[in-house]
Tab-separated table of C-alpha atoms in Angstrom:
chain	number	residue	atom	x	y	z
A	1	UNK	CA	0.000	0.000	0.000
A	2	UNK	CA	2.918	2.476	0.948
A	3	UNK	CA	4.187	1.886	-2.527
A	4	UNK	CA	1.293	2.102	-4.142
A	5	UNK	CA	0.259	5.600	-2.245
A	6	UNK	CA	3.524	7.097	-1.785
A	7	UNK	CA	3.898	10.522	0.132
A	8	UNK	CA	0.255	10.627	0.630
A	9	UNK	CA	0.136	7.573	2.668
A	10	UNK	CA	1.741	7.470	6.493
A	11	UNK	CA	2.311	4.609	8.638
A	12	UNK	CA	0.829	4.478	12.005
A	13	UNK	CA	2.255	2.429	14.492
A	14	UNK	CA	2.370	4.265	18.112
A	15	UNK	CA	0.788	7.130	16.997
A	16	UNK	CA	1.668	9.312	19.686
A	17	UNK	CA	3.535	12.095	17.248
A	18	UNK	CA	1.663	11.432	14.053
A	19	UNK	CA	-1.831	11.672	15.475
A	20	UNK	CA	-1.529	14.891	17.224
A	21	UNK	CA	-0.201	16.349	14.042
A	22	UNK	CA	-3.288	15.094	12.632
A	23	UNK	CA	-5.286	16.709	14.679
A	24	UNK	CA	-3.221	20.103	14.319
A	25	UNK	CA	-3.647	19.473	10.553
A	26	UNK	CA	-0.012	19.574	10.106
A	27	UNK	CA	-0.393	16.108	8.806
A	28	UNK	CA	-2.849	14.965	6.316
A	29	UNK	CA	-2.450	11.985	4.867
A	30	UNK	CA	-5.158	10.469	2.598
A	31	UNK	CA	-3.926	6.894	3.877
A	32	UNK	CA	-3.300	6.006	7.045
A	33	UNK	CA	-2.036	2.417	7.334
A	34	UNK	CA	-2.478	0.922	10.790
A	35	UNK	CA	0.497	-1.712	11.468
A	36	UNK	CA	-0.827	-2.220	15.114
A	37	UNK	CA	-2.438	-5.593	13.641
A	38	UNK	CA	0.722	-6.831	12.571
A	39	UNK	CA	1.480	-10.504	14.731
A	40	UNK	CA	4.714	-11.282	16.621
A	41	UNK	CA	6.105	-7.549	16.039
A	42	UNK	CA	6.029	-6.765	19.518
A	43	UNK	CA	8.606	-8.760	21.154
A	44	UNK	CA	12.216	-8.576	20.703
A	45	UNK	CA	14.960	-10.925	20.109
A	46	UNK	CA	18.569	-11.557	20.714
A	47	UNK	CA	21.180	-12.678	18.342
A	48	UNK	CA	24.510	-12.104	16.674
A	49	UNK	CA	25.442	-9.995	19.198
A	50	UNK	CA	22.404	-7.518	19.039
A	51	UNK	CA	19.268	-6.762	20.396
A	52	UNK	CA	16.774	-7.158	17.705
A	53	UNK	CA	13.799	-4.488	17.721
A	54	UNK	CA	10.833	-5.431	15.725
A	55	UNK	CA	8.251	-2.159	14.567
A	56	UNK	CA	5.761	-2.750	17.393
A	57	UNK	CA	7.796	-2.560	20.543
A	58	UNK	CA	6.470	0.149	22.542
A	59	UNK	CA	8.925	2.502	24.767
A	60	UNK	CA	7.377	0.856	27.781
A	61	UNK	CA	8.561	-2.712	27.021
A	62	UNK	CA	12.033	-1.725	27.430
A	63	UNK	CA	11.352	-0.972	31.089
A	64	UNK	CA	11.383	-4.962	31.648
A	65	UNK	CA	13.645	-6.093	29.154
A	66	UNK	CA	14.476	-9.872	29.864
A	67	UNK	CA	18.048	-9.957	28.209
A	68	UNK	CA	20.182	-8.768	31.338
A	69	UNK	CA	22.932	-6.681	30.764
A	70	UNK	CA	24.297	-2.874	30.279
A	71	UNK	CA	22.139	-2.275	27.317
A	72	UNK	CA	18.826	-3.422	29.199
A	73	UNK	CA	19.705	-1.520	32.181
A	74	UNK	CA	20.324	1.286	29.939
A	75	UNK	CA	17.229	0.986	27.411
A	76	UNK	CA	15.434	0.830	30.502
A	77	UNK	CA	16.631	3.958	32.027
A	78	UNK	CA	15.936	6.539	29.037
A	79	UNK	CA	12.242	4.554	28.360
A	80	UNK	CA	11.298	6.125	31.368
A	81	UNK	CA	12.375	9.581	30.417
A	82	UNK	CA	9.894	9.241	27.306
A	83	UNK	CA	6.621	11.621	27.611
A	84	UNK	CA	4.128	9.821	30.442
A	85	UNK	CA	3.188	6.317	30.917
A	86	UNK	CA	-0.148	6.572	28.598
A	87	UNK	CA	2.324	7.523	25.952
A	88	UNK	CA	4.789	4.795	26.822
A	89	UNK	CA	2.323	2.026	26.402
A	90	UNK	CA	1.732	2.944	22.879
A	91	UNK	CA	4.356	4.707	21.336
A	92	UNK	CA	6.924	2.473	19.416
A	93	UNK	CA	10.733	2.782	19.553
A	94	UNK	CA	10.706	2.471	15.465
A	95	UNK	CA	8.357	5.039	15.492
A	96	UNK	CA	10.372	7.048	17.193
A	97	UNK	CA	13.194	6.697	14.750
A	98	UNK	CA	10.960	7.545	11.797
A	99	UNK	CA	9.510	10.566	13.656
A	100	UNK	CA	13.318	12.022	14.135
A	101	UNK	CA	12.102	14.502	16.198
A	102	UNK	CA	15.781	15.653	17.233
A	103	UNK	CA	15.075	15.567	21.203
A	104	UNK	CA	13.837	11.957	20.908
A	105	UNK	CA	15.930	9.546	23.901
A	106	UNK	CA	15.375	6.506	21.182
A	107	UNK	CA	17.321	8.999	18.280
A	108	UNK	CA	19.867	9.757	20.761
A	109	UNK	CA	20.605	6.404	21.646
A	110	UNK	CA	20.630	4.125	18.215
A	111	UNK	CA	23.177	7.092	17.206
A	112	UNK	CA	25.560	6.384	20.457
A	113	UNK	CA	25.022	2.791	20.970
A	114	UNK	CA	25.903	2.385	16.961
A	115	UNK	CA	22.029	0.787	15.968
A	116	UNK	CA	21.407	-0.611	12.277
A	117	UNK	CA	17.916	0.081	11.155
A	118	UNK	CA	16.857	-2.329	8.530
A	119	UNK	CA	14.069	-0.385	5.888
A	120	UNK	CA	11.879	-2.378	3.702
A	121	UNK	CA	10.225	-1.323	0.256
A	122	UNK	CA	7.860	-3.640	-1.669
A	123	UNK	CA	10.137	-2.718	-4.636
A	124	UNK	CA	13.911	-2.287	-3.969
A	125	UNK	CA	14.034	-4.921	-1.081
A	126	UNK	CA	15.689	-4.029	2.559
A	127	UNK	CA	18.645	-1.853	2.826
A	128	UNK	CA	20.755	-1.148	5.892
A	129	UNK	CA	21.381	2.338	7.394
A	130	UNK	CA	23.843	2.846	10.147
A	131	UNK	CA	21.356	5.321	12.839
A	132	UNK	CA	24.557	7.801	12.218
A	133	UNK	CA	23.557	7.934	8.627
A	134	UNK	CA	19.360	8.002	9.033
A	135	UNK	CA	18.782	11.155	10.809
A	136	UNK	CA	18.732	14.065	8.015
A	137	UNK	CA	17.673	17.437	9.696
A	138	UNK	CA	14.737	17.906	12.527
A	139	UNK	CA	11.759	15.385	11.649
A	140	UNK	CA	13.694	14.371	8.355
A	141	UNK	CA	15.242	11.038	7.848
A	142	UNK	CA	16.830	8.771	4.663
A	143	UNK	CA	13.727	6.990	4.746
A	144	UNK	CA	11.678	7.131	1.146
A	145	UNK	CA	8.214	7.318	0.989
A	146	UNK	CA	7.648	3.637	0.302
A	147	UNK	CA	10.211	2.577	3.160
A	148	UNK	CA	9.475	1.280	6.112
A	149	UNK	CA	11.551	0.401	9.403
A	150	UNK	CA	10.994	-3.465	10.277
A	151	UNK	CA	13.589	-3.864	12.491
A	152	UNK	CA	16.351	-1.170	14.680
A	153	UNK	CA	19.379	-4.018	15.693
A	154	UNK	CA	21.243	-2.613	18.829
A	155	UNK	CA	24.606	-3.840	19.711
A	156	UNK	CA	24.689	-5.434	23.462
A	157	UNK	CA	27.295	-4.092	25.542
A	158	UNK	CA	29.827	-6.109	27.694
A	159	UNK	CA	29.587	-6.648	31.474
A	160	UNK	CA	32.416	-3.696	32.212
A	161	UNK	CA	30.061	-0.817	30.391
A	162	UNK	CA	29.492	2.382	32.324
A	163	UNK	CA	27.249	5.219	31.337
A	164	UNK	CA	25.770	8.189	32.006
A	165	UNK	CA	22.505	9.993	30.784
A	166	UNK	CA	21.090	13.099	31.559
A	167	UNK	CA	18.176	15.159	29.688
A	168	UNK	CA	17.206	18.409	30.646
A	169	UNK	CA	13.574	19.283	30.056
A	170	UNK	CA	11.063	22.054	31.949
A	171	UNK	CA	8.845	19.347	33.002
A	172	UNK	CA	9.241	15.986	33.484
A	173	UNK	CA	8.013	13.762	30.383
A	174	UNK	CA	8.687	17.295	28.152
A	175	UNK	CA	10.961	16.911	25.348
A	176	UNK	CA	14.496	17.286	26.086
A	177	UNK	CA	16.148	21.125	25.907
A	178	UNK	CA	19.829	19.216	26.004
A	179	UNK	CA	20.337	15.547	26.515
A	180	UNK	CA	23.689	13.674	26.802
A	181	UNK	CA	24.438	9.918	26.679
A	182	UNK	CA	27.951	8.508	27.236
A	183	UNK	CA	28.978	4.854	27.046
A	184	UNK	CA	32.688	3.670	27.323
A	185	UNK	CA	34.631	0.331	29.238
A	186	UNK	CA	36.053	0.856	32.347
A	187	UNK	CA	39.679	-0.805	31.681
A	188	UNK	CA	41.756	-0.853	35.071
A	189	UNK	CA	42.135	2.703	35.613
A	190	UNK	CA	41.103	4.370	32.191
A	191	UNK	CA	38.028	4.835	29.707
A	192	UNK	CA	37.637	2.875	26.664
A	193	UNK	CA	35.532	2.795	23.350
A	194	UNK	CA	34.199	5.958	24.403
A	195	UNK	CA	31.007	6.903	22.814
A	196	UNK	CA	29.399	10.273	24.071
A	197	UNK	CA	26.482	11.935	21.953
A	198	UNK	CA	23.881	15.131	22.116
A	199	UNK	CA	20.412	15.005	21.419
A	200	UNK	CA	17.995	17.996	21.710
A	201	UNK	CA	20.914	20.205	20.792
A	202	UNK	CA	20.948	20.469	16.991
A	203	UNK	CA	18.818	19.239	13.984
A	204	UNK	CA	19.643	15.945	14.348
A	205	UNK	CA	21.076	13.723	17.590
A	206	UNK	CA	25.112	13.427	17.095
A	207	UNK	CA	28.175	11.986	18.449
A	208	UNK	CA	31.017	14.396	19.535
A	209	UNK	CA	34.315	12.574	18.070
A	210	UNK	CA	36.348	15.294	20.105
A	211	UNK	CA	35.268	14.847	23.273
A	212	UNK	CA	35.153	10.886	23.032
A	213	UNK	CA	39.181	11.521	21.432
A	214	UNK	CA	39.787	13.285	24.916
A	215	UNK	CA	38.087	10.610	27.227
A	216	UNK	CA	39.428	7.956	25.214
A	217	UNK	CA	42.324	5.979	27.779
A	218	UNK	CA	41.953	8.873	29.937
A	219	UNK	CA	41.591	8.104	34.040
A	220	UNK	CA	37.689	9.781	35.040
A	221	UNK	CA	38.045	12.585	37.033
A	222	UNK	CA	36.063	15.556	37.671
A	223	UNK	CA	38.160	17.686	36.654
A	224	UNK	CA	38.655	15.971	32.826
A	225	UNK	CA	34.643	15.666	32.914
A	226	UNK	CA	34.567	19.333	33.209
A	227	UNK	CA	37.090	20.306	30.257
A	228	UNK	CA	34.887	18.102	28.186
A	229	UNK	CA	31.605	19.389	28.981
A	230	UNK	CA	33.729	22.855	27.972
A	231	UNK	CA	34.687	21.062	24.924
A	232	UNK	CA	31.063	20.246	23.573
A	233	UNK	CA	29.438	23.724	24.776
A	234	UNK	CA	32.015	25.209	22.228
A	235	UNK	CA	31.777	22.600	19.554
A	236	UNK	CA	28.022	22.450	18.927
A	237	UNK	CA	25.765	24.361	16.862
A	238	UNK	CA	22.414	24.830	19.078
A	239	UNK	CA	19.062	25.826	17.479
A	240	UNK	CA	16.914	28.393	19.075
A	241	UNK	CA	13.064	28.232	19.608
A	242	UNK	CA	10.577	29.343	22.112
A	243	UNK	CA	11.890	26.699	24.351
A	244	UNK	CA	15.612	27.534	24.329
A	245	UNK	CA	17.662	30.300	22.352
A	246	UNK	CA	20.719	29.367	21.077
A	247	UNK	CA	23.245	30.394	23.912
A	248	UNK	CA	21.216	29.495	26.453
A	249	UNK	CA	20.899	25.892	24.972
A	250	UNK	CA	24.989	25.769	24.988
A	251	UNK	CA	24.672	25.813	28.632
A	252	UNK	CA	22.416	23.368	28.736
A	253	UNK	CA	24.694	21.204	27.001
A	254	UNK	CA	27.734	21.802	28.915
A	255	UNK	CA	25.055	20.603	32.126
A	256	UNK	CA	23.669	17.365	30.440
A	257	UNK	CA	27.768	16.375	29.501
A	258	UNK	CA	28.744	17.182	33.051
A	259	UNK	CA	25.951	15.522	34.732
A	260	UNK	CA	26.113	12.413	31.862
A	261	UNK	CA	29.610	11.868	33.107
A	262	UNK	CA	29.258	12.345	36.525
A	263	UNK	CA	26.584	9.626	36.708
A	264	UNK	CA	28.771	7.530	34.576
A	265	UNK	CA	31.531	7.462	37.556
A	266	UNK	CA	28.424	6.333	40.370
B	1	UNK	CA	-12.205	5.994	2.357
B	2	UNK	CA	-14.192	7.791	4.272
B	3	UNK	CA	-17.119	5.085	4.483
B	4	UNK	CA	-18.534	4.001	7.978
B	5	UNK	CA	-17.065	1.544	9.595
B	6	UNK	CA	-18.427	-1.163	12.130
B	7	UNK	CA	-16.304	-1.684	15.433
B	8	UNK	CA	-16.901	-4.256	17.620
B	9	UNK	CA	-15.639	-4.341	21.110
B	10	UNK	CA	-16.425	-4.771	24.549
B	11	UNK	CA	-16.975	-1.488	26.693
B	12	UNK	CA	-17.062	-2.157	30.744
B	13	UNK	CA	-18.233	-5.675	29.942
B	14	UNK	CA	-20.345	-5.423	27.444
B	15	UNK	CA	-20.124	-5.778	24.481
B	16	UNK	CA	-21.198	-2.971	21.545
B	17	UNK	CA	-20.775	-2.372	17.901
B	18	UNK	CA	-20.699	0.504	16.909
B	19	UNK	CA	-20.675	2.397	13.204
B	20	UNK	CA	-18.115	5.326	12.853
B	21	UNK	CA	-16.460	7.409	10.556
B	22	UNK	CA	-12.397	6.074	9.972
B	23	UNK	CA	-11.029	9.181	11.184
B	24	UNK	CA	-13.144	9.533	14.269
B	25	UNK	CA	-11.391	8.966	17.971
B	26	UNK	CA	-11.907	6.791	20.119
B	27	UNK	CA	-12.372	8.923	22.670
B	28	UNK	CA	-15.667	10.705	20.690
B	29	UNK	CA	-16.977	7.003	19.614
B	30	UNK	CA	-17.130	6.442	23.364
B	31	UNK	CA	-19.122	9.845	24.129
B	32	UNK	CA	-21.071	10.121	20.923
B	33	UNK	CA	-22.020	6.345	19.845
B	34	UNK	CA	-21.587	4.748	23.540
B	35	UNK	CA	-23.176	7.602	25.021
B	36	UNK	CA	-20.502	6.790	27.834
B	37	UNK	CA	-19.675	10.886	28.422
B	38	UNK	CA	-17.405	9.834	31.821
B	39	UNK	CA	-14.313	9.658	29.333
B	40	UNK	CA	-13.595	13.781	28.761
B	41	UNK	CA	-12.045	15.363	26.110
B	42	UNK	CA	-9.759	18.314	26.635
B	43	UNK	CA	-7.110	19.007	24.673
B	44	UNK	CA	-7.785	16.324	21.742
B	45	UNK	CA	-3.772	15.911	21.137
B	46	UNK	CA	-3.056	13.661	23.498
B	47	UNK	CA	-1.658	16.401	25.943
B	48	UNK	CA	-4.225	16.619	28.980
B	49	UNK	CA	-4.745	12.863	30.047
B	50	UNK	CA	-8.851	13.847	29.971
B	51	UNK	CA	-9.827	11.377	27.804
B	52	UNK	CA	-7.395	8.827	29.788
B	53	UNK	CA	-9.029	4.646	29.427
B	54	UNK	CA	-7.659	1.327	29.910
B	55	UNK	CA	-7.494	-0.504	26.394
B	56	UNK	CA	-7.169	-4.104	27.523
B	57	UNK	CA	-5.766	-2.983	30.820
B	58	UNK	CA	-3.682	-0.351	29.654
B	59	UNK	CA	-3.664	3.512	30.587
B	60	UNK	CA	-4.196	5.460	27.091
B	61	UNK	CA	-5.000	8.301	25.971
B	62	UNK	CA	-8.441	7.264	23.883
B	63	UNK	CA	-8.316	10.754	21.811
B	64	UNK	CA	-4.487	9.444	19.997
B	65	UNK	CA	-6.500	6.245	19.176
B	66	UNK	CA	-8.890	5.698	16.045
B	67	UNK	CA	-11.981	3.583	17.236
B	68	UNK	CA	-11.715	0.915	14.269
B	69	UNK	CA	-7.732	0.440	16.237
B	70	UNK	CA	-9.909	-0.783	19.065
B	71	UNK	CA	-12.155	-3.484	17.062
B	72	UNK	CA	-11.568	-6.670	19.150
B	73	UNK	CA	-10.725	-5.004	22.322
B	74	UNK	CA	-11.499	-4.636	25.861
B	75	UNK	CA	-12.361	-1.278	27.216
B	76	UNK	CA	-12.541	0.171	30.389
B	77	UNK	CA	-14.214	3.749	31.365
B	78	UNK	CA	-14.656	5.458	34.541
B	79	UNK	CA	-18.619	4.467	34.503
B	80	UNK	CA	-16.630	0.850	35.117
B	81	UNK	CA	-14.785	1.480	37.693
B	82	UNK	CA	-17.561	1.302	40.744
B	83	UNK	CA	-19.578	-2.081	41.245
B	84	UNK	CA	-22.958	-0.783	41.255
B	85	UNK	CA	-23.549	1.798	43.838
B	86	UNK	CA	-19.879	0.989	45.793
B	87	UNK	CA	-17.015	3.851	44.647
B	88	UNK	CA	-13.686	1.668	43.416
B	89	UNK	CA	-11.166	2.504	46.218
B	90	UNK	CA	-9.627	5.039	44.280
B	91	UNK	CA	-12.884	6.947	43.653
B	92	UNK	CA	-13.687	6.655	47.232
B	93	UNK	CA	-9.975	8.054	48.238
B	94	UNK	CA	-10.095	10.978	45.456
B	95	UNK	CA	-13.740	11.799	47.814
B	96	UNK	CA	-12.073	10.943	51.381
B	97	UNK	CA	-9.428	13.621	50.647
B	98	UNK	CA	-11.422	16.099	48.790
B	99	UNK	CA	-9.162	15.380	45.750
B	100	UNK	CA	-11.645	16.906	43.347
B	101	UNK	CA	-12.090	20.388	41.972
B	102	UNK	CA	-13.995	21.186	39.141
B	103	UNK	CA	-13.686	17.513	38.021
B	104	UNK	CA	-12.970	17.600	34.697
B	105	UNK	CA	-9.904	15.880	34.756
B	106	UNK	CA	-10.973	13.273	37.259
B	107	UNK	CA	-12.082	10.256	34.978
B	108	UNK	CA	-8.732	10.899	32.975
B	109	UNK	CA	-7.230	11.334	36.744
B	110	UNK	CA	-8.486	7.364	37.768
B	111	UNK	CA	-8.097	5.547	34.975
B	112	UNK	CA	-4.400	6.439	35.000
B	113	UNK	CA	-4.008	5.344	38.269
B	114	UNK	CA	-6.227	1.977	38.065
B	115	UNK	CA	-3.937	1.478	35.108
B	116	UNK	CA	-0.416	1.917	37.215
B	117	UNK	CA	-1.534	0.334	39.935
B	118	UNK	CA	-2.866	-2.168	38.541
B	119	UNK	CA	0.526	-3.473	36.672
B	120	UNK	CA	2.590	-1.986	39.341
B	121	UNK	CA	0.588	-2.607	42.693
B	122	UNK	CA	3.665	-0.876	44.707
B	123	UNK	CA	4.643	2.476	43.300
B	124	UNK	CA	6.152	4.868	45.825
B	125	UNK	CA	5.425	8.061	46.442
B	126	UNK	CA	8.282	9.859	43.661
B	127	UNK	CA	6.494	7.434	41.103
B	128	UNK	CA	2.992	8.159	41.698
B	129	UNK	CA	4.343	11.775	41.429
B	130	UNK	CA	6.418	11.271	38.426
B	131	UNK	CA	3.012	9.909	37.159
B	132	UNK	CA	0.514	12.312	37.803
B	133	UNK	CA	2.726	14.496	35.425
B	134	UNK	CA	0.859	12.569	32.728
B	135	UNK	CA	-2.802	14.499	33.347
B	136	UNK	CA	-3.182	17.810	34.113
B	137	UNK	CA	-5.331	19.419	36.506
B	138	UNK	CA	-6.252	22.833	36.761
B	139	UNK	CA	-7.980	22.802	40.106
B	140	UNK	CA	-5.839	21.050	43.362
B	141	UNK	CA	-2.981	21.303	42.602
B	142	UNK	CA	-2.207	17.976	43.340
B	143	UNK	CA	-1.519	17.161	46.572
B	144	UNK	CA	-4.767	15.851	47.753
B	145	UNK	CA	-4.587	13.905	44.667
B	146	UNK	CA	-1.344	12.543	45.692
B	147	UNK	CA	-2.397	11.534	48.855
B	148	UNK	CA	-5.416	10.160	48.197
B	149	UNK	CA	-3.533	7.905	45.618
B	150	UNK	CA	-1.497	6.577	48.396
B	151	UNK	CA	-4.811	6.053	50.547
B	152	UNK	CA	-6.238	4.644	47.641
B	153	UNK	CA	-3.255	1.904	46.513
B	154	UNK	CA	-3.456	0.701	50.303
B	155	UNK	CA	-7.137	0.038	49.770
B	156	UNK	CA	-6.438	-1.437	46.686
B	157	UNK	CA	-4.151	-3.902	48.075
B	158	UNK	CA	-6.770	-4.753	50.604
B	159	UNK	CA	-9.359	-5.330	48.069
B	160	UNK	CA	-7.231	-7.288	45.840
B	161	UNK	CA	-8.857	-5.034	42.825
C-alpha cells in the first residue's frame, strides 16, 4: 500500500507524534495504514550480538527487558524519560526513529550505541542504514516514501560498560532542551571505546568525536569531565526556539555532559 | 475511504458495535455512539490525560487512538470502575481527601491510576508523582490527589482489585 500511495500515505504504528499532528492538521495523509495488527512484532529478540527491535515494541517494554545486561539496564533507564506512561504504552521505539524529532531519547541512543535500522520497500528490497547515517535534519530522515523500518538491531554491551545519561527538560516527560548519553569500558584505571552523543541540541542527535578523542584511555576525574563538557558547549551548533535560544541551549549542554559523566563514575 | 465503519468491542463488559467514521477517535466514539460521556475530552492531542481509558488494561490516551484500532478489544471507562452503587477505592480516596475540583480531569485522573496500579501494585510516592505528570489538573494542585492515591493503593491492596 505504501508503494502504491507514496507521500500521501503514512504509517501508524504508536501514533503518539503522528496523530496529534493530525489533529493540528499539520499532517494529512489520505492513507493512514495501521500496522498495530501486525502478529509477533512486539517482542524482541537476541542474536549475533544484538538486540533485535521489531516495529511494534512500545517505549514501555524496554522498562522490563528480559536480556540482562548494560544495554537493558540502559534501554530501561531513558524509556522512562519518554513523555508519560499513557504515551509509553503505545508509542513504538521504530516510530520514534521515523519521527526524528531531534530531542527523541530513542534517536539519541541508536546514534551512540551504533544501531542498524533495517528499511523495507515492496520494490527495492531491505537496505541497511547505520542510525549515524538516518537522521537528516529535525523530523527528516533517509527513509523514502515507500520505506518502512521493520527492524532497529542494537549492539549489546559487555559486562564492564558504564554510562551516564542526563536530559534536561522544563517538566518531566517534556521533550528534552539538552540531553547527553555517554557509554565507554572501564579498563583498570582508564576509559575505553568511548562513545558520548547530544540530542535535543541540533537538527539531528550526534556523536562528539572530540570529546570521546579526549576521554578515550583517559583516568575519570572531575576535573577531565569538566574540560569536556567545555569542549562540547564550544563545539556544537544549538538551534533556538521558544523553548531555548541558542546560547542558552549551549549551557544546557555543557550541564547534560557534566551531569552524563558524573553519573557515569556512580 | 471515508465510508462508515463497524467496530466491535467490549466497553465495561459489554459488548457494543458501533458504526463510525475512519477518522473519528476513540475517545468521541465512546461519548457520541456509547453515550458513555465519563471519558472527557480536553485538549484532543493527546496532551491533557482527559480522555485517559484502559485498552485491555492499559492507561491510554483514547483521543491518539482511532476507534476501528480498538475493534476486538477490551475497554474500560470510569462508569466501570464502581460495582454498582460501591465507589472503586480510588474513587472513594479521590472523595475521602477532597481530591476533586472542578472535576474535569478526574475520569482521565483514575483511569491512569487503576492502570499503574494495577501493573505496578507498589509504586512509591516519587512514582505516583512522576506519574501524575501525565494528566493535568487545573484545580488542586495535586496534593490531595497525591495523597489520596497513596490512601487509595493501600485500599487497593486490601481489596485485591
Amino acid at each position: 500500500m505504501l508503494s502504491q500511495h507514496g507521500d500521501d500515505a503514512r504509517l501508524l504504528a504508536g501514533g503518539q507524534s503522528l496523530v496529534p499532528t493530525m489533529t493540528a492538521r499539520l499532517a494529512r495523509p489520505t492513507v493512514l495504514i495501521d500496522l498495530n495488527r501486525i502478529e509477533n512484532a512486539a517482542l524482541p529478540t537476541i542474536s549475533a550480538g544484538r538486540l533485535r527491535v521489531p516495529p511494534l515494541m512500545r517505549h514501555a517494554d524496554f522498562e522490563r527487558l528480559s536480556a540482562n545486561g548494560p544495554l537493558s539496564t540502559i534501554l530501561a533507564e531513558l524509556s522512562g524519560h519518554i513523555g508519560h506512561l499513557p504515551i509509553r504504552m503505545r508509542g513504538t521505539f521504530c516510530g520514534a526513529l521515523a519521527h526524528a524529532d531531534p530531542a527523541a531519547e530513542w534517536c539519541l541512543a541508536s546514534v551512540v550505541l551504533g544501531a542498524e535500522l533495517l528499511v523495507r520497500s515492496m520494490t527495492r528490497g531491505v537496505r541497511n542504514i547505520e542510525a549515524a547515517d538516518f537522521f537528516e535534519s529535525m523530523m527528516d530522515t533517509t527513509l523514502a516514501d515507500d520505506e518502512m523500518i521493520i527492524e532497529a538491531q542494537i549492539p549489546l554491551l559487555p559486562a564492564a560498560t558504564r554510562y551516564g545519561f542526563s536530559e534536561i527538560c522544563r517538566r518531566s516527560g517534556d521533550y528534552a532542551l539538552a540531553s547527553t548519553l555517554v557509554v565507554y569500558q572501564r579498563d583498570e584505571d582508564e576509559m575505553t571505546k568511548v562513545r558520548l552523543g547530544v540530542g535535543g541540541v541540533e537538527a539531528t542527535p550526534r556523536r562528539i568525536p572530540e570529546a570521546e578523542a579526549m576521554l578515550e584511555r583517559r583516568e575519570p576525574t572531575r576535573q577531565l569531565f569538566r574540560e569536556v563538557a567545555d569542549l562540547v558547549a564550544s563545539a556544537v551548533d544549538p538551534v533556538s526556539d521558544l523553548a531555548a535560544d541558542a546560547d542558552y541551549r549551549r549551557e544546557l549542554t555543557r550541564a547534560a555532559v557534566s551531569r552524563a559523566l558524573d553519573r557515569s563514575f556512580r | 475511504m471515508t465510508g462508515m465503519v463497524d467496530v466491535t468491542f467490549e466497553v465495561n463488559g459489554e459488548r457494543r458495535t458501533i458504526r463510525v467514521e475512519p477518522r473519528t477517535s476513540l475517545a468521541d466514539a465512546l461519548r457520541d455512539e456509547c453515550r458513555l460521556t465519563g471519558t472527557h475530552v480536553g485538549c484532543d492531542e493527546g496532551v491533557c490525560g482527559a480522555c485517559t481509558i484502559l485498552l485491555d488494561g492499559a492507561p491510554i490516551r483514547a483521543c491518539l487512538l482511532f476507534a476501528v484500532q480498538a475493534d476486538g478489544s477490551a475497554i474500560c471507562t470510569v462508569e466501570g470502575l464502581s460495582d454498582g452503587e460501591t465507589l472503586h477505592p480510588l474513587q472513594q480516596a479521590l472523595l475521602d481527601h477532597n481530591a476533586v475540583g472542578c472535576g474535569y480531569c478526574t475520569p482521565g485522573l483514575l483511569m491512569l491510576a487503576v492502570g499503574a496500579l494495577t501493573r505496578e501494585p507498589d509504586m512509591d510516592e516519587a512514582a505516583l508523582t512522576r506519574l501524575l505528570g501525565a494528566n493535568l489538573c487545573r484545580c488542586t494542585g495535586y496534593q490531595t490527589v497525591l495523597r489520596a492515591l497513596k490512601a487509595g493503593q493501600i485500599a487497593m491492596r486490601a481489596d485485591g482489585s
